[in-house]
Amino acid sequence: MRNLPVITKNLLIINALCFFVTIVAERYGIDAESMFGLHFFMGSSFNLLQLVTYMFMHANFQHLFFNMFAVFMFGAVLEQVWGPKRFLVYYLICGVGAGLVQEGVQYIQYINSWVHYSTVDTGYGIIPMAEFLDTMTTVGASGAVYGILLAFGMLFPNNQLFVFPIPVPIKAKYFVVGYAVIELLLGLGASDQVAHFAHLGGMLFGLILILYWRKQNGGGRQIFH
């Protein structure tokens, strides 16, 4: 931990502290996840700051662990290449971009499924539409993490990665493409309460930012601070 780059280390610490605070606050009847998670923009609980704060909230320890493990493994490498300022900008833009994409997907779902209804059957009871819209909440750093994975695959495309349960090493570029395809298929067909399109949104905004930086850098493969 001592040798980690400064932004990577602080992201790990801040996310862990936010998770701990969320647990403690819950014991005192305070729903920090609802306060700082990203609400659907048509809900009364939405505010713009949630586009940043939501990526520091996590649903459970497993959610936190896997996101922070990816930041630890891949984020540290990117920060060493780009420097702390550029890495932090990239992380935040990917996270905010993922949130914006998720808001767009939820709006499409709303238009296609609920716009003509005044109440919604949640499976646990019928509630007013306004109340239902406030239940559409997104949390987690996954959008920023998927942006990190994309950047690693673009900067180090031929690095060999060992990914469970694949028994042989796989090049980073194939790993990233495979993840993107899986997320797209799950987003189109799954109903697992996972924000798959937010993950893709983090990748999309990361791709746009990297291509912009490369253009500013004269078309070079890597982007230095």
PDB file of C-alpha atoms in Angstrom:
ATOM      1  CA  MET A   1       0.000   0.000   0.000  1.00  0.00           C
ATOM      2  CA  ARG A   2       2.891   2.333   0.808  1.00  0.00           C
ATOM      3  CA  ASN A   3       4.275   2.069  -2.741  1.00  0.00           C
ATOM      4  CA  LEU A   4       0.970   2.715  -4.513  1.00  0.00           C
ATOM      5  CA  PRO A   5       0.627   5.937  -6.546  1.00  0.00           C
ATOM      6  CA  VAL A   6      -1.119   8.683  -4.601  1.00  0.00           C
ATOM      7  CA  ILE A   7      -4.468   8.807  -6.453  1.00  0.00           C
ATOM      8  CA  THR A   8      -4.860   5.031  -6.607  1.00  0.00           C
ATOM      9  CA  LYS A   9      -4.111   4.762  -2.899  1.00  0.00           C
ATOM     10  CA  ASN A  10      -6.536   7.508  -1.968  1.00  0.00           C
ATOM     11  CA  LEU A  11      -9.296   6.061  -4.150  1.00  0.00           C
ATOM     12  CA  LEU A  12      -8.948   2.758  -2.306  1.00  0.00           C
ATOM     13  CA  ILE A  13      -9.018   4.489   1.076  1.00  0.00           C
ATOM     14  CA  ILE A  14     -11.946   6.797   0.262  1.00  0.00           C
ATOM     15  CA  ASN A  15     -14.091   3.992  -1.159  1.00  0.00           C
ATOM     16  CA  ALA A  16     -13.377   1.774   1.845  1.00  0.00           C
ATOM     17  CA  LEU A  17     -14.190   4.621   4.253  1.00  0.00           C
ATOM     18  CA  CYS A  18     -17.431   5.430   2.411  1.00  0.00           C
ATOM     19  CA  PHE A  19     -18.479   1.783   2.660  1.00  0.00           C
ATOM     20  CA  PHE A  20     -17.712   1.737   6.385  1.00  0.00           C
ATOM     21  CA  VAL A  21     -19.605   5.018   6.939  1.00  0.00           C
ATOM     22  CA  THR A  22     -22.591   3.623   5.008  1.00  0.00           C
ATOM     23  CA  ILE A  23     -22.760   0.615   7.342  1.00  0.00           C
ATOM     24  CA  VAL A  24     -22.443   2.756  10.478  1.00  0.00           C
ATOM     25  CA  ALA A  25     -25.000   5.294   9.230  1.00  0.00           C
ATOM     26  CA  GLU A  26     -27.484   2.501   8.526  1.00  0.00           C
ATOM     27  CA  ARG A  27     -27.347   1.484  12.192  1.00  0.00           C
ATOM     28  CA  TYR A  28     -28.483   4.984  13.085  1.00  0.00           C
ATOM     29  CA  GLY A  29     -31.309   4.932  10.568  1.00  0.00           C
ATOM     30  CA  ILE A  30     -29.508   7.017   7.936  1.00  0.00           C
ATOM     31  CA  ASP A  31     -29.685   5.699   4.369  1.00  0.00           C
ATOM     32  CA  ALA A  32     -26.390   7.042   2.956  1.00  0.00           C
ATOM     33  CA  GLU A  33     -26.763   4.922  -0.170  1.00  0.00           C
ATOM     34  CA  SER A  34     -30.018   6.670  -1.005  1.00  0.00           C
ATOM     35  CA  MET A  35     -28.576  10.092  -0.192  1.00  0.00           C
ATOM     36  CA  PHE A  36     -25.415   9.749  -2.289  1.00  0.00           C
ATOM     37  CA  GLY A  37     -26.412   7.117  -4.843  1.00  0.00           C
ATOM     38  CA  LEU A  38     -27.411   8.271  -8.314  1.00  0.00           C
ATOM     39  CA  HIS A  39     -31.195   8.657  -8.565  1.00  0.00           C
ATOM     40  CA  PHE A  40     -33.130   8.780 -11.820  1.00  0.00           C
ATOM     41  CA  PHE A  41     -33.209  12.421 -12.927  1.00  0.00           C
ATOM     42  CA  MET A  42     -37.029  12.501 -12.958  1.00  0.00           C
ATOM     43  CA  GLY A  43     -37.181  11.429  -9.311  1.00  0.00           C
ATOM     44  CA  SER A  44     -37.472  14.041  -6.568  1.00  0.00           C
ATOM     45  CA  SER A  45     -34.316  12.760  -4.823  1.00  0.00           C
ATOM     46  CA  PHE A  46     -32.017  13.434  -7.780  1.00  0.00           C
ATOM     47  CA  ASN A  47     -29.301  16.088  -7.669  1.00  0.00           C
ATOM     48  CA  LEU A  48     -26.301  16.709  -9.926  1.00  0.00           C
ATOM     49  CA  LEU A  49     -23.698  15.973  -7.261  1.00  0.00           C
ATOM     50  CA  GLN A  50     -24.880  12.363  -7.248  1.00  0.00           C
ATOM     51  CA  LEU A  51     -23.147  11.922 -10.625  1.00  0.00           C
ATOM     52  CA  VAL A  52     -19.906  12.051  -8.623  1.00  0.00           C
ATOM     53  CA  THR A  53     -20.892  10.725  -5.200  1.00  0.00           C
ATOM     54  CA  TYR A  54     -22.574   7.565  -6.531  1.00  0.00           C
ATOM     55  CA  MET A  55     -19.256   6.075  -7.612  1.00  0.00           C
ATOM     56  CA  PHE A  56     -18.057   6.034  -3.994  1.00  0.00           C
ATOM     57  CA  MET A  57     -21.088   4.064  -2.784  1.00  0.00           C
ATOM     58  CA  HIS A  58     -21.211   0.257  -3.009  1.00  0.00           C
ATOM     59  CA  ALA A  59     -24.068  -2.175  -2.490  1.00  0.00           C
ATOM     60  CA  ASN A  60     -22.065  -4.762  -0.523  1.00  0.00           C
ATOM     61  CA  PHE A  61     -18.527  -5.858   0.325  1.00  0.00           C
ATOM     62  CA  GLN A  62     -18.204  -8.064  -2.775  1.00  0.00           C
ATOM     63  CA  HIS A  63     -19.156  -5.117  -4.989  1.00  0.00           C
ATOM     64  CA  LEU A  64     -16.556  -2.938  -3.256  1.00  0.00           C
ATOM     65  CA  PHE A  65     -13.833  -5.600  -3.280  1.00  0.00           C
ATOM     66  CA  PHE A  66     -13.915  -6.420  -6.983  1.00  0.00           C
ATOM     67  CA  ASN A  67     -14.063  -2.762  -8.030  1.00  0.00           C
ATOM     68  CA  MET A  68     -11.166  -1.791  -5.772  1.00  0.00           C
ATOM     69  CA  PHE A  69      -9.156  -4.843  -6.783  1.00  0.00           C
ATOM     70  CA  ALA A  70      -9.369  -3.651 -10.402  1.00  0.00           C
ATOM     71  CA  VAL A  71      -8.340  -0.126  -9.359  1.00  0.00           C
ATOM     72  CA  PHE A  72      -5.404  -1.635  -7.449  1.00  0.00           C
ATOM     73  CA  MET A  73      -4.313  -3.911 -10.315  1.00  0.00           C
ATOM     74  CA  PHE A  74      -4.819  -1.659 -13.335  1.00  0.00           C
ATOM     75  CA  GLY A  75      -5.323   1.857 -12.004  1.00  0.00           C
ATOM     76  CA  ALA A  76      -1.877   1.972 -10.427  1.00  0.00           C
ATOM     77  CA  VAL A  77      -0.274   1.174 -13.791  1.00  0.00           C
ATOM     78  CA  LEU A  78      -2.252   3.892 -15.575  1.00  0.00           C
ATOM     79  CA  GLU A  79      -1.378   6.453 -12.918  1.00  0.00           C
ATOM     80  CA  GLN A  80       2.310   5.653 -13.291  1.00  0.00           C
ATOM     81  CA  VAL A  81       2.030   6.200 -17.065  1.00  0.00           C
ATOM     82  CA  TRP A  82      -0.215   9.270 -17.043  1.00  0.00           C
ATOM     83  CA  GLY A  83       0.590  10.897 -13.738  1.00  0.00           C
ATOM     84  CA  PRO A  84      -1.876  11.575 -10.889  1.00  0.00           C
ATOM     85  CA  LYS A  85      -3.763  14.550 -12.347  1.00  0.00           C
ATOM     86  CA  ARG A  86      -4.560  12.955 -15.692  1.00  0.00           C
ATOM     87  CA  PHE A  87      -5.459   9.631 -14.087  1.00  0.00           C
ATOM     88  CA  LEU A  88      -7.871  11.314 -11.656  1.00  0.00           C
ATOM     89  CA  VAL A  89      -9.510  13.295 -14.495  1.00  0.00           C
ATOM     90  CA  TYR A  90      -9.882  10.084 -16.503  1.00  0.00           C
ATOM     91  CA  TYR A  91     -11.353   8.158 -13.559  1.00  0.00           C
ATOM     92  CA  LEU A  92     -13.918  10.838 -12.758  1.00  0.00           C
ATOM     93  CA  ILE A  93     -14.955  11.436 -16.366  1.00  0.00           C
ATOM     94  CA  CYS A  94     -15.471   7.704 -16.920  1.00  0.00           C
ATOM     95  CA  GLY A  95     -17.537   7.515 -13.735  1.00  0.00           C
ATOM     96  CA  VAL A  96     -19.659  10.555 -14.565  1.00  0.00           C
ATOM     97  CA  GLY A  97     -20.054   9.365 -18.164  1.00  0.00           C
ATOM     98  CA  ALA A  98     -21.237   5.971 -16.947  1.00  0.00           C
ATOM     99  CA  GLY A  99     -23.804   7.712 -14.748  1.00  0.00           C
ATOM    100  CA  LEU A 100     -25.082   9.806 -17.668  1.00  0.00           C
ATOM    101  CA  VAL A 101     -25.467   6.701 -19.833  1.00  0.00           C
ATOM    102  CA  GLN A 102     -27.334   4.943 -17.032  1.00  0.00           C
ATOM    103  CA  GLU A 103     -29.684   7.919 -16.729  1.00  0.00           C
ATOM    104  CA  GLY A 104     -30.354   7.707 -20.470  1.00  0.00           C
ATOM    105  CA  VAL A 105     -31.043   3.970 -20.309  1.00  0.00           C
ATOM    106  CA  GLN A 106     -33.429   4.454 -17.397  1.00  0.00           C
ATOM    107  CA  TYR A 107     -35.234   7.176 -19.318  1.00  0.00           C
ATOM    108  CA  ILE A 108     -35.698   4.835 -22.289  1.00  0.00           C
ATOM    109  CA  GLN A 109     -37.032   2.184 -19.908  1.00  0.00           C
ATOM    110  CA  TYR A 110     -39.390   4.730 -18.414  1.00  0.00           C
ATOM    111  CA  ILE A 111     -40.704   5.833 -21.826  1.00  0.00           C
ATOM    112  CA  ASN A 112     -41.153   2.251 -23.031  1.00  0.00           C
ATOM    113  CA  SER A 113     -42.640   0.730 -19.896  1.00  0.00           C
ATOM    114  CA  TRP A 114     -44.091   3.146 -17.352  1.00  0.00           C
ATOM    115  CA  VAL A 115     -44.896   6.516 -18.888  1.00  0.00           C
ATOM    116  CA  HIS A 116     -48.626   5.761 -19.133  1.00  0.00           C
ATOM    117  CA  TYR A 117     -48.974   4.507 -15.555  1.00  0.00           C
ATOM    118  CA  SER A 118     -49.654   6.401 -12.342  1.00  0.00           C
ATOM    119  CA  THR A 119     -48.735   3.438 -10.129  1.00  0.00           C
ATOM    120  CA  VAL A 120     -46.264   0.558 -10.418  1.00  0.00           C
ATOM    121  CA  ASP A 121     -46.437  -2.984  -9.076  1.00  0.00           C
ATOM    122  CA  THR A 122     -42.947  -3.572  -7.639  1.00  0.00           C
ATOM    123  CA  GLY A 123     -43.647  -7.172  -6.698  1.00  0.00           C
ATOM    124  CA  TYR A 124     -43.769  -6.120  -3.055  1.00  0.00           C
ATOM    125  CA  GLY A 125     -46.764  -3.864  -3.455  1.00  0.00           C
ATOM    126  CA  ILE A 126     -48.229  -1.133  -5.643  1.00  0.00           C
ATOM    127  CA  ILE A 127     -46.668   2.305  -5.170  1.00  0.00           C
ATOM    128  CA  PRO A 128     -47.202   5.719  -6.827  1.00  0.00           C
ATOM    129  CA  MET A 129     -45.077   6.444  -9.896  1.00  0.00           C
ATOM    130  CA  ALA A 130     -43.272   9.354  -8.201  1.00  0.00           C
ATOM    131  CA  GLU A 131     -42.199   7.062  -5.381  1.00  0.00           C
ATOM    132  CA  PHE A 132     -41.158   4.351  -7.832  1.00  0.00           C
ATOM    133  CA  LEU A 133     -38.925   6.748  -9.774  1.00  0.00           C
ATOM    134  CA  ASP A 134     -36.986   7.478  -6.578  1.00  0.00           C
ATOM    135  CA  THR A 135     -36.226   3.764  -6.186  1.00  0.00           C
ATOM    136  CA  MET A 136     -34.216   3.790  -9.438  1.00  0.00           C
ATOM    137  CA  THR A 137     -30.808   4.288  -7.836  1.00  0.00           C
ATOM    138  CA  THR A 138     -27.322   3.419  -9.118  1.00  0.00           C
ATOM    139  CA  VAL A 139     -24.223   2.931  -6.952  1.00  0.00           C
ATOM    140  CA  GLY A 140     -20.654   1.788  -7.499  1.00  0.00           C
ATOM    141  CA  ALA A 141     -17.365   2.629  -9.186  1.00  0.00           C
ATOM    142  CA  SER A 142     -17.865   0.038 -11.925  1.00  0.00           C
ATOM    143  CA  GLY A 143     -18.234   2.608 -14.719  1.00  0.00           C
ATOM    144  CA  ALA A 144     -14.885   4.181 -13.810  1.00  0.00           C
ATOM    145  CA  VAL A 145     -13.362   0.705 -13.408  1.00  0.00           C
ATOM    146  CA  TYR A 146     -14.478  -0.375 -16.866  1.00  0.00           C
ATOM    147  CA  GLY A 147     -12.918   2.806 -18.196  1.00  0.00           C
ATOM    148  CA  ILE A 148      -9.680   1.774 -16.489  1.00  0.00           C
ATOM    149  CA  LEU A 149      -9.859  -1.675 -18.088  1.00  0.00           C
ATOM    150  CA  LEU A 150     -10.368  -0.103 -21.510  1.00  0.00           C
ATOM    151  CA  ALA A 151      -7.402   2.220 -21.025  1.00  0.00           C
ATOM    152  CA  PHE A 152      -5.149  -0.638 -19.925  1.00  0.00           C
ATOM    153  CA  GLY A 153      -6.167  -2.651 -22.983  1.00  0.00           C
ATOM    154  CA  MET A 154      -5.443   0.291 -25.278  1.00  0.00           C
ATOM    155  CA  LEU A 155      -2.086   1.224 -23.744  1.00  0.00           C
ATOM    156  CA  PHE A 156      -0.856  -2.340 -23.213  1.00  0.00           C
ATOM    157  CA  PRO A 157      -2.819  -4.388 -25.769  1.00  0.00           C
ATOM    158  CA  ASN A 158      -0.434  -7.337 -25.891  1.00  0.00           C
ATOM    159  CA  ASN A 159       0.165  -7.742 -22.153  1.00  0.00           C
ATOM    160  CA  GLN A 160      -0.727 -11.260 -21.050  1.00  0.00           C
ATOM    161  CA  LEU A 161      -3.372 -11.535 -18.319  1.00  0.00           C
ATOM    162  CA  PHE A 162      -4.417 -14.580 -16.323  1.00  0.00           C
ATOM    163  CA  VAL A 163      -8.192 -14.411 -15.918  1.00  0.00           C
ATOM    164  CA  PHE A 164     -10.116 -17.006 -13.908  1.00  0.00           C
ATOM    165  CA  PRO A 165     -11.520 -19.418 -15.097  1.00  0.00           C
ATOM    166  CA  ILE A 166      -9.676 -19.207 -18.471  1.00  0.00           C
ATOM    167  CA  PRO A 167      -6.815 -21.742 -18.171  1.00  0.00           C
ATOM    168  CA  VAL A 168      -4.405 -19.866 -20.462  1.00  0.00           C
ATOM    169  CA  PRO A 169      -3.152 -16.250 -20.510  1.00  0.00           C
ATOM    170  CA  ILE A 170      -5.100 -13.830 -22.685  1.00  0.00           C
ATOM    171  CA  LYS A 171      -3.919 -10.583 -24.252  1.00  0.00           C
ATOM    172  CA  ALA A 172      -5.302  -7.448 -22.642  1.00  0.00           C
ATOM    173  CA  LYS A 173      -6.955  -6.269 -25.866  1.00  0.00           C
ATOM    174  CA  TYR A 174      -8.969  -9.498 -26.178  1.00  0.00           C
ATOM    175  CA  PHE A 175      -9.828  -9.384 -22.481  1.00  0.00           C
ATOM    176  CA  VAL A 176     -11.278  -5.875 -22.843  1.00  0.00           C
ATOM    177  CA  VAL A 177     -13.194  -6.651 -26.042  1.00  0.00           C
ATOM    178  CA  GLY A 178     -14.580  -9.820 -24.473  1.00  0.00           C
ATOM    179  CA  TYR A 179     -15.750  -7.937 -21.397  1.00  0.00           C
ATOM    180  CA  ALA A 180     -17.437  -5.287 -23.554  1.00  0.00           C
ATOM    181  CA  VAL A 181     -19.280  -7.916 -25.602  1.00  0.00           C
ATOM    182  CA  ILE A 182     -20.424  -9.733 -22.449  1.00  0.00           C
ATOM    183  CA  GLU A 183     -21.701  -6.486 -20.930  1.00  0.00           C
ATOM    184  CA  LEU A 184     -23.570  -5.618 -24.118  1.00  0.00           C
ATOM    185  CA  LEU A 185     -25.247  -9.045 -24.286  1.00  0.00           C
ATOM    186  CA  LEU A 186     -26.150  -8.929 -20.595  1.00  0.00           C
ATOM    187  CA  GLY A 187     -27.475  -5.398 -20.940  1.00  0.00           C
ATOM    188  CA  LEU A 188     -29.707  -6.402 -23.831  1.00  0.00           C
ATOM    189  CA  GLY A 189     -30.975  -9.636 -22.330  1.00  0.00           C
ATOM    190  CA  ALA A 190     -30.527  -9.786 -18.572  1.00  0.00           C
ATOM    191  CA  SER A 191     -32.777  -8.491 -15.780  1.00  0.00           C
ATOM    192  CA  ASP A 192     -30.284  -8.840 -12.931  1.00  0.00           C
ATOM    193  CA  GLN A 193     -30.395  -5.272 -11.524  1.00  0.00           C
ATOM    194  CA  VAL A 194     -26.813  -4.684 -12.724  1.00  0.00           C
ATOM    195  CA  ALA A 195     -26.138  -1.462 -14.654  1.00  0.00           C
ATOM    196  CA  HIS A 196     -24.483  -3.133 -17.652  1.00  0.00           C
ATOM    197  CA  PHE A 197     -24.933  -0.120 -19.912  1.00  0.00           C
ATOM    198  CA  ALA A 198     -23.291   2.081 -17.277  1.00  0.00           C
ATOM    199  CA  HIS A 199     -20.234  -0.177 -17.552  1.00  0.00           C
ATOM    200  CA  LEU A 200     -20.259   0.299 -21.308  1.00  0.00           C
ATOM    201  CA  GLY A 201     -20.765   4.028 -20.758  1.00  0.00           C
ATOM    202  CA  GLY A 202     -17.577   4.174 -18.704  1.00  0.00           C
ATOM    203  CA  MET A 203     -15.748   2.462 -21.555  1.00  0.00           C
ATOM    204  CA  LEU A 204     -17.286   4.795 -24.143  1.00  0.00           C
ATOM    205  CA  PHE A 205     -16.316   7.972 -22.322  1.00  0.00           C
ATOM    206  CA  GLY A 206     -12.866   6.522 -21.649  1.00  0.00           C
ATOM    207  CA  LEU A 207     -12.417   5.771 -25.335  1.00  0.00           C
ATOM    208  CA  ILE A 208     -13.477   9.282 -26.352  1.00  0.00           C
ATOM    209  CA  LEU A 209     -11.090  10.850 -23.821  1.00  0.00           C
ATOM    210  CA  ILE A 210      -8.144   8.663 -24.828  1.00  0.00           C
ATOM    211  CA  LEU A 211      -8.674   9.387 -28.517  1.00  0.00           C
ATOM    212  CA  TYR A 212      -8.875  13.107 -27.732  1.00  0.00           C
ATOM    213  CA  TRP A 213      -5.646  12.985 -25.714  1.00  0.00           C
ATOM    214  CA  ARG A 214      -3.906  11.051 -28.465  1.00  0.00           C
ATOM    215  CA  LYS A 215      -4.950  13.664 -31.002  1.00  0.00           C
ATOM    216  CA  GLN A 216      -3.625  16.391 -28.712  1.00  0.00           C
ATOM    217  CA  ASN A 217      -0.438  14.357 -28.280  1.00  0.00           C
ATOM    218  CA  GLY A 218       0.155  14.068 -32.020  1.00  0.00           C
ATOM    219  CA  GLY A 219      -1.266  10.560 -32.432  1.00  0.00           C
ATOM    220  CA  GLY A 220       1.151   8.773 -30.089  1.00  0.00           C
ATOM    221  CA  ARG A 221       0.128   5.467 -28.512  1.00  0.00           C
ATOM    222  CA  GLN A 222       0.672   6.533 -24.915  1.00  0.00           C
ATOM    223  CA  ILE A 223      -0.443   9.692 -23.180  1.00  0.00           C
ATOM    224  CA  PHE A 224       1.934  11.253 -20.687  1.00  0.00           C
ATOM    225  CA  HIS A 225       1.332  14.068 -18.213  1.00  0.00           C
TER     226      HIS A 225
END
